[in-house]
PDB file of N, CA and C in Angstrom:
ATOM      1  N   MET A   1      20.589  10.447  -7.171  1.00  0.00           N
ATOM      2  CA  MET A   1      19.865   9.062  -6.792  1.00  0.00           C
ATOM      3  C   MET A   1      20.011   8.784  -6.076  1.00  0.00           C
ATOM      4  N   SER A   2      19.290   7.658  -5.112  1.00  0.00           N
ATOM      5  CA  SER A   2      19.381   7.206  -3.768  1.00  0.00           C
ATOM      6  C   SER A   2      20.091   5.740  -4.320  1.00  0.00           C
ATOM      7  N   THR A   3      20.793   5.035  -3.577  1.00  0.00           N
ATOM      8  CA  THR A   3      20.713   3.883  -4.060  1.00  0.00           C
ATOM      9  C   THR A   3      19.940   2.785  -3.173  1.00  0.00           C
ATOM     10  N   PRO A   4      19.819   1.561  -3.910  1.00  0.00           N
ATOM     11  CA  PRO A   4      18.682   0.905  -3.670  1.00  0.00           C
ATOM     12  C   PRO A   4      19.117   0.232  -1.902  1.00  0.00           C
ATOM     13  N   ARG A   5      20.293   0.288  -1.465  1.00  0.00           N
ATOM     14  CA  ARG A   5      20.470   0.232   0.135  1.00  0.00           C
ATOM     15  C   ARG A   5      20.089   1.229   0.944  1.00  0.00           C
ATOM     16  N   LYS A   6      20.238   2.273   0.393  1.00  0.00           N
ATOM     17  CA  LYS A   6      19.818   3.646   1.257  1.00  0.00           C
ATOM     18  C   LYS A   6      18.186   3.500   1.201  1.00  0.00           C
ATOM     19  N   ASN A   7      17.761   2.931   0.262  1.00  0.00           N
ATOM     20  CA  ASN A   7      15.979   2.953  -0.012  1.00  0.00           C
ATOM     21  C   ASN A   7      15.883   2.201   1.039  1.00  0.00           C
ATOM     22  N   PHE A   8      16.258   1.019   1.205  1.00  0.00           N
ATOM     23  CA  PHE A   8      16.251  -0.320   1.953  1.00  0.00           C
ATOM     24  C   PHE A   8      16.097   0.412   3.285  1.00  0.00           C
ATOM     25  N   PHE A   9      17.286   0.882   3.726  1.00  0.00           N
ATOM     26  CA  PHE A   9      17.475   1.211   5.406  1.00  0.00           C
ATOM     27  C   PHE A   9      16.329   2.441   5.622  1.00  0.00           C
ATOM     28  N   ALA A  10      15.745   3.288   4.545  1.00  0.00           N
ATOM     29  CA  ALA A  10      15.053   4.013   4.784  1.00  0.00           C
ATOM     30  C   ALA A  10      13.470   3.791   4.965  1.00  0.00           C
ATOM     31  N   THR A  11      13.412   2.649   4.398  1.00  0.00           N
ATOM     32  CA  THR A  11      12.051   2.066   4.326  1.00  0.00           C
ATOM     33  C   THR A  11      11.866   1.304   5.776  1.00  0.00           C
ATOM     34  N   LEU A  12      13.007   0.461   5.877  1.00  0.00           N
ATOM     35  CA  LEU A  12      13.084   0.066   7.342  1.00  0.00           C
ATOM     36  C   LEU A  12      13.047   0.935   8.325  1.00  0.00           C
ATOM     37  N   GLY A  13      13.664   2.182   8.517  1.00  0.00           N
ATOM     38  CA  GLY A  13      13.460   2.877   9.798  1.00  0.00           C
ATOM     39  C   GLY A  13      12.328   3.389   9.531  1.00  0.00           C
ATOM     40  N   THR A  14      11.497   3.670   8.597  1.00  0.00           N
ATOM     41  CA  THR A  14      10.192   4.048   8.525  1.00  0.00           C
ATOM     42  C   THR A  14       9.091   2.824   9.309  1.00  0.00           C
ATOM     43  N   PHE A  15       9.457   1.516   8.793  1.00  0.00           N
ATOM     44  CA  PHE A  15       8.615   0.777   9.534  1.00  0.00           C
ATOM     45  C   PHE A  15       8.688   0.561  10.780  1.00  0.00           C
ATOM     46  N   VAL A  16       9.995   0.275  11.421  1.00  0.00           N
ATOM     47  CA  VAL A  16      10.457   0.553  13.054  1.00  0.00           C
ATOM     48  C   VAL A  16       9.705   1.647  13.767  1.00  0.00           C
ATOM     49  N   ASP A  17       9.420   2.682  12.875  1.00  0.00           N
ATOM     50  CA  ASP A  17       8.946   3.988  13.478  1.00  0.00           C
ATOM     51  C   ASP A  17       7.437   3.746  13.807  1.00  0.00           C
ATOM     52  N   VAL A  18       6.948   3.444  12.780  1.00  0.00           N
ATOM     53  CA  VAL A  18       5.386   2.864  12.392  1.00  0.00           C
ATOM     54  C   VAL A  18       5.104   1.770  13.717  1.00  0.00           C
ATOM     55  N   PHE A  19       5.992   0.925  13.610  1.00  0.00           N
ATOM     56  CA  PHE A  19       5.560  -0.310  14.379  1.00  0.00           C
ATOM     57  C   PHE A  19       5.825   0.193  15.975  1.00  0.00           C
ATOM     58  N   GLY A  20       6.710   1.032  16.339  1.00  0.00           N
ATOM     59  CA  GLY A  20       6.856   1.445  17.637  1.00  0.00           C
ATOM     60  C   GLY A  20       6.184   2.439  18.211  1.00  0.00           C
ATOM     61  N   SER A  21       5.432   3.410  17.436  1.00  0.00           N
ATOM     62  CA  SER A  21       4.423   3.949  17.841  1.00  0.00           C
ATOM     63  C   SER A  21       3.076   3.283  17.889  1.00  0.00           C
ATOM     64  N   ALA A  22       2.860   2.117  16.910  1.00  0.00           N
ATOM     65  CA  ALA A  22       1.649   1.468  17.244  1.00  0.00           C
ATOM     66  C   ALA A  22       1.820   0.426  18.464  1.00  0.00           C
ATOM     67  N   ALA A  23       2.940   0.166  18.754  1.00  0.00           N
ATOM     68  CA  ALA A  23       3.031  -0.777  20.182  1.00  0.00           C
ATOM     69  C   ALA A  23       2.913   0.511  21.416  1.00  0.00           C
ATOM     70  N   ALA A  24       3.129   1.746  21.282  1.00  0.00           N
ATOM     71  CA  ALA A  24       3.219   2.814  22.300  1.00  0.00           C
ATOM     72  C   ALA A  24       1.607   2.790  22.459  1.00  0.00           C
ATOM     73  N   VAL A  25       1.279   3.396  21.263  1.00  0.00           N
ATOM     74  CA  VAL A  25      -0.496   3.793  21.408  1.00  0.00           C
ATOM     75  C   VAL A  25      -1.108   2.495  22.308  1.00  0.00           C
ATOM     76  N   SER A  26      -1.136   1.436  21.714  1.00  0.00           N
ATOM     77  CA  SER A  26      -1.512   0.219  21.945  1.00  0.00           C
ATOM     78  C   SER A  26      -1.562  -0.046  23.694  1.00  0.00           C
ATOM     79  N   ASN A  27      -0.091   0.285  24.153  1.00  0.00           N
ATOM     80  CA  ASN A  27       0.316   0.022  25.353  1.00  0.00           C
ATOM     81  C   ASN A  27      -0.545   1.261  26.271  1.00  0.00           C
ATOM     82  N   ALA A  28      -0.529   2.069  25.521  1.00  0.00           N
ATOM     83  CA  ALA A  28      -1.040   3.433  26.531  1.00  0.00           C
ATOM     84  C   ALA A  28      -2.590   3.242  26.781  1.00  0.00           C
ATOM     85  N   VAL A  29      -3.111   2.898  25.461  1.00  0.00           N
ATOM     86  CA  VAL A  29      -4.760   2.535  25.673  1.00  0.00           C
ATOM     87  C   VAL A  29      -4.875   1.560  26.497  1.00  0.00           C
ATOM     88  N   GLU A  30      -4.248   0.306  26.360  1.00  0.00           N
ATOM     89  CA  GLU A  30      -4.499  -0.741  27.430  1.00  0.00           C
ATOM     90  C   GLU A  30      -4.339  -0.341  28.873  1.00  0.00           C
ATOM     91  N   ALA A  31      -3.348   0.568  29.144  1.00  0.00           N
ATOM     92  CA  ALA A  31      -3.051   0.900  30.511  1.00  0.00           C
ATOM     93  C   ALA A  31      -4.046   2.131  31.108  1.00  0.00           C
ATOM     94  N   GLY A  32      -5.084   2.777  30.373  1.00  0.00           N
ATOM     95  CA  GLY A  32      -5.840   3.689  30.581  1.00  0.00           C
ATOM     96  C   GLY A  32      -5.112   4.951  30.442  1.00  0.00           C
ATOM     97  N   ARG A  33      -4.102   4.758  29.936  1.00  0.00           N
ATOM     98  CA  ARG A  33      -3.612   6.459  29.645  1.00  0.00           C
ATOM     99  C   ARG A  33      -3.636   7.085  28.349  1.00  0.00           C
ATOM    100  N   ALA A  34      -3.580   8.343  28.056  1.00  0.00           N
ATOM    101  CA  ALA A  34      -3.558   8.809  26.781  1.00  0.00           C
ATOM    102  C   ALA A  34      -2.446   8.514  26.140  1.00  0.00           C
ATOM    103  N   PRO A  35      -2.317   7.982  24.557  1.00  0.00           N
ATOM    104  CA  PRO A  35      -0.727   8.260  24.154  1.00  0.00           C
ATOM    105  C   PRO A  35      -0.323   9.486  23.701  1.00  0.00           C
ATOM    106  N   LYS A  36       1.199   9.576  23.268  1.00  0.00           N
ATOM    107  CA  LYS A  36       1.700  10.517  23.079  1.00  0.00           C
ATOM    108  C   LYS A  36       1.150  10.989  22.089  1.00  0.00           C
ATOM    109  N   ALA A  37       1.097  12.232  21.386  1.00  0.00           N
ATOM    110  CA  ALA A  37       0.808  13.123  20.443  1.00  0.00           C
ATOM    111  C   ALA A  37       1.987  12.517  19.197  1.00  0.00           C
ATOM    112  N   LYS A  38       3.038  12.270  19.621  1.00  0.00           N
ATOM    113  CA  LYS A  38       3.868  12.190  18.430  1.00  0.00           C
ATOM    114  C   LYS A  38       3.806  10.814  18.105  1.00  0.00           C
ATOM    115  N   HIS A  39       3.234   9.605  18.993  1.00  0.00           N
ATOM    116  CA  HIS A  39       2.979   8.378  18.246  1.00  0.00           C
ATOM    117  C   HIS A  39       1.754   8.693  17.517  1.00  0.00           C
ATOM    118  N   LEU A  40       0.685   9.032  18.038  1.00  0.00           N
ATOM    119  CA  LEU A  40      -0.639   9.006  17.125  1.00  0.00           C
ATOM    120  C   LEU A  40      -0.399   9.755  15.748  1.00  0.00           C
ATOM    121  N   ARG A  41       0.684  10.809  15.623  1.00  0.00           N
ATOM    122  CA  ARG A  41       0.834  11.531  14.104  1.00  0.00           C
ATOM    123  C   ARG A  41       1.126  10.693  13.543  1.00  0.00           C
ATOM    124  N   THR A  42       2.381   9.664  14.324  1.00  0.00           N
ATOM    125  CA  THR A  42       3.344   8.803  13.289  1.00  0.00           C
ATOM    126  C   THR A  42       2.379   8.038  12.542  1.00  0.00           C
ATOM    127  N   LEU A  43       1.275   7.517  13.165  1.00  0.00           N
ATOM    128  CA  LEU A  43       0.312   6.712  12.878  1.00  0.00           C
ATOM    129  C   LEU A  43      -1.005   7.333  11.775  1.00  0.00           C
ATOM    130  N   GLY A  44      -0.427   8.618  11.718  1.00  0.00           N
ATOM    131  CA  GLY A  44      -1.484   9.522  10.802  1.00  0.00           C
ATOM    132  C   GLY A  44      -2.851   9.760  11.565  1.00  0.00           C
ATOM    133  N   ILE A  45      -2.843   9.718  12.760  1.00  0.00           N
ATOM    134  CA  ILE A  45      -3.948   9.938  13.592  1.00  0.00           C
ATOM    135  C   ILE A  45      -3.899  11.377  14.456  1.00  0.00           C
ATOM    136  N   ASP A  46      -4.978  12.192  14.472  1.00  0.00           N
ATOM    137  CA  ASP A  46      -5.175  13.581  14.669  1.00  0.00           C
ATOM    138  C   ASP A  46      -5.192  13.417  16.180  1.00  0.00           C
ATOM    139  N   PRO A  47      -4.214  14.283  17.035  1.00  0.00           N
ATOM    140  CA  PRO A  47      -4.225  13.946  18.621  1.00  0.00           C
ATOM    141  C   PRO A  47      -5.575  14.277  19.046  1.00  0.00           C
ATOM    142  N   GLY A  48      -6.006  15.590  18.802  1.00  0.00           N
ATOM    143  CA  GLY A  48      -7.434  15.827  18.924  1.00  0.00           C
ATOM    144  C   GLY A  48      -8.153  15.326  19.197  1.00  0.00           C
ATOM    145  N   ALA A  49      -8.514  14.585  17.694  1.00  0.00           N
ATOM    146  CA  ALA A  49      -9.465  13.954  17.411  1.00  0.00           C
ATOM    147  C   ALA A  49      -9.471  12.384  18.346  1.00  0.00           C
ATOM    148  N   PHE A  50      -8.561  12.346  18.778  1.00  0.00           N
ATOM    149  CA  PHE A  50      -8.400  10.851  19.342  1.00  0.00           C
ATOM    150  C   PHE A  50      -8.807  10.921  20.948  1.00  0.00           C
ATOM    151  N   ARG A  51      -8.473  11.992  21.405  1.00  0.00           N
ATOM    152  CA  ARG A  51      -8.433  12.481  22.779  1.00  0.00           C
ATOM    153  C   ARG A  51     -10.326  13.015  22.585  1.00  0.00           C
ATOM    154  N   SER A  52     -11.083  13.151  21.498  1.00  0.00           N
ATOM    155  CA  SER A  52     -12.094  13.524  21.580  1.00  0.00           C
ATOM    156  C   SER A  52     -13.558  11.845  21.920  1.00  0.00           C
ATOM    157  N   ILE A  53     -12.537  11.128  21.657  1.00  0.00           N
ATOM    158  CA  ILE A  53     -13.255   9.805  21.488  1.00  0.00           C
ATOM    159  C   ILE A  53     -13.666   9.512  22.726  1.00  0.00           C
ATOM    160  N   GLY A  54     -14.792   8.955  23.301  1.00  0.00           N
ATOM    161  CA  GLY A  54     -15.581   8.657  24.293  1.00  0.00           C
ATOM    162  C   GLY A  54     -15.192   7.151  24.780  1.00  0.00           C
ATOM    163  N   LYS A  55     -15.389   6.621  26.146  1.00  0.00           N
ATOM    164  CA  LYS A  55     -15.515   5.480  26.438  1.00  0.00           C
ATOM    165  C   LYS A  55     -16.690   4.690  25.469  1.00  0.00           C
ATOM    166  N   LEU A  56     -16.492   3.516  25.167  1.00  0.00           N
ATOM    167  CA  LEU A  56     -17.772   2.963  24.442  1.00  0.00           C
ATOM    168  C   LEU A  56     -18.587   2.298  25.526  1.00  0.00           C
TER     169      LEU A  56
END
């Protein structure tokens, strides 16, 4: 059984991963570059589907 302290740090770590990936994807898109696949996967986005999106 995990302690509340471990759950807190695990949740905090997940939040940091998701927030960091969101920032990395945002920066890459704003710069006109393709974001890294690992960041897209962290956000639940299929990298292949993301790359198939054309410019609007």
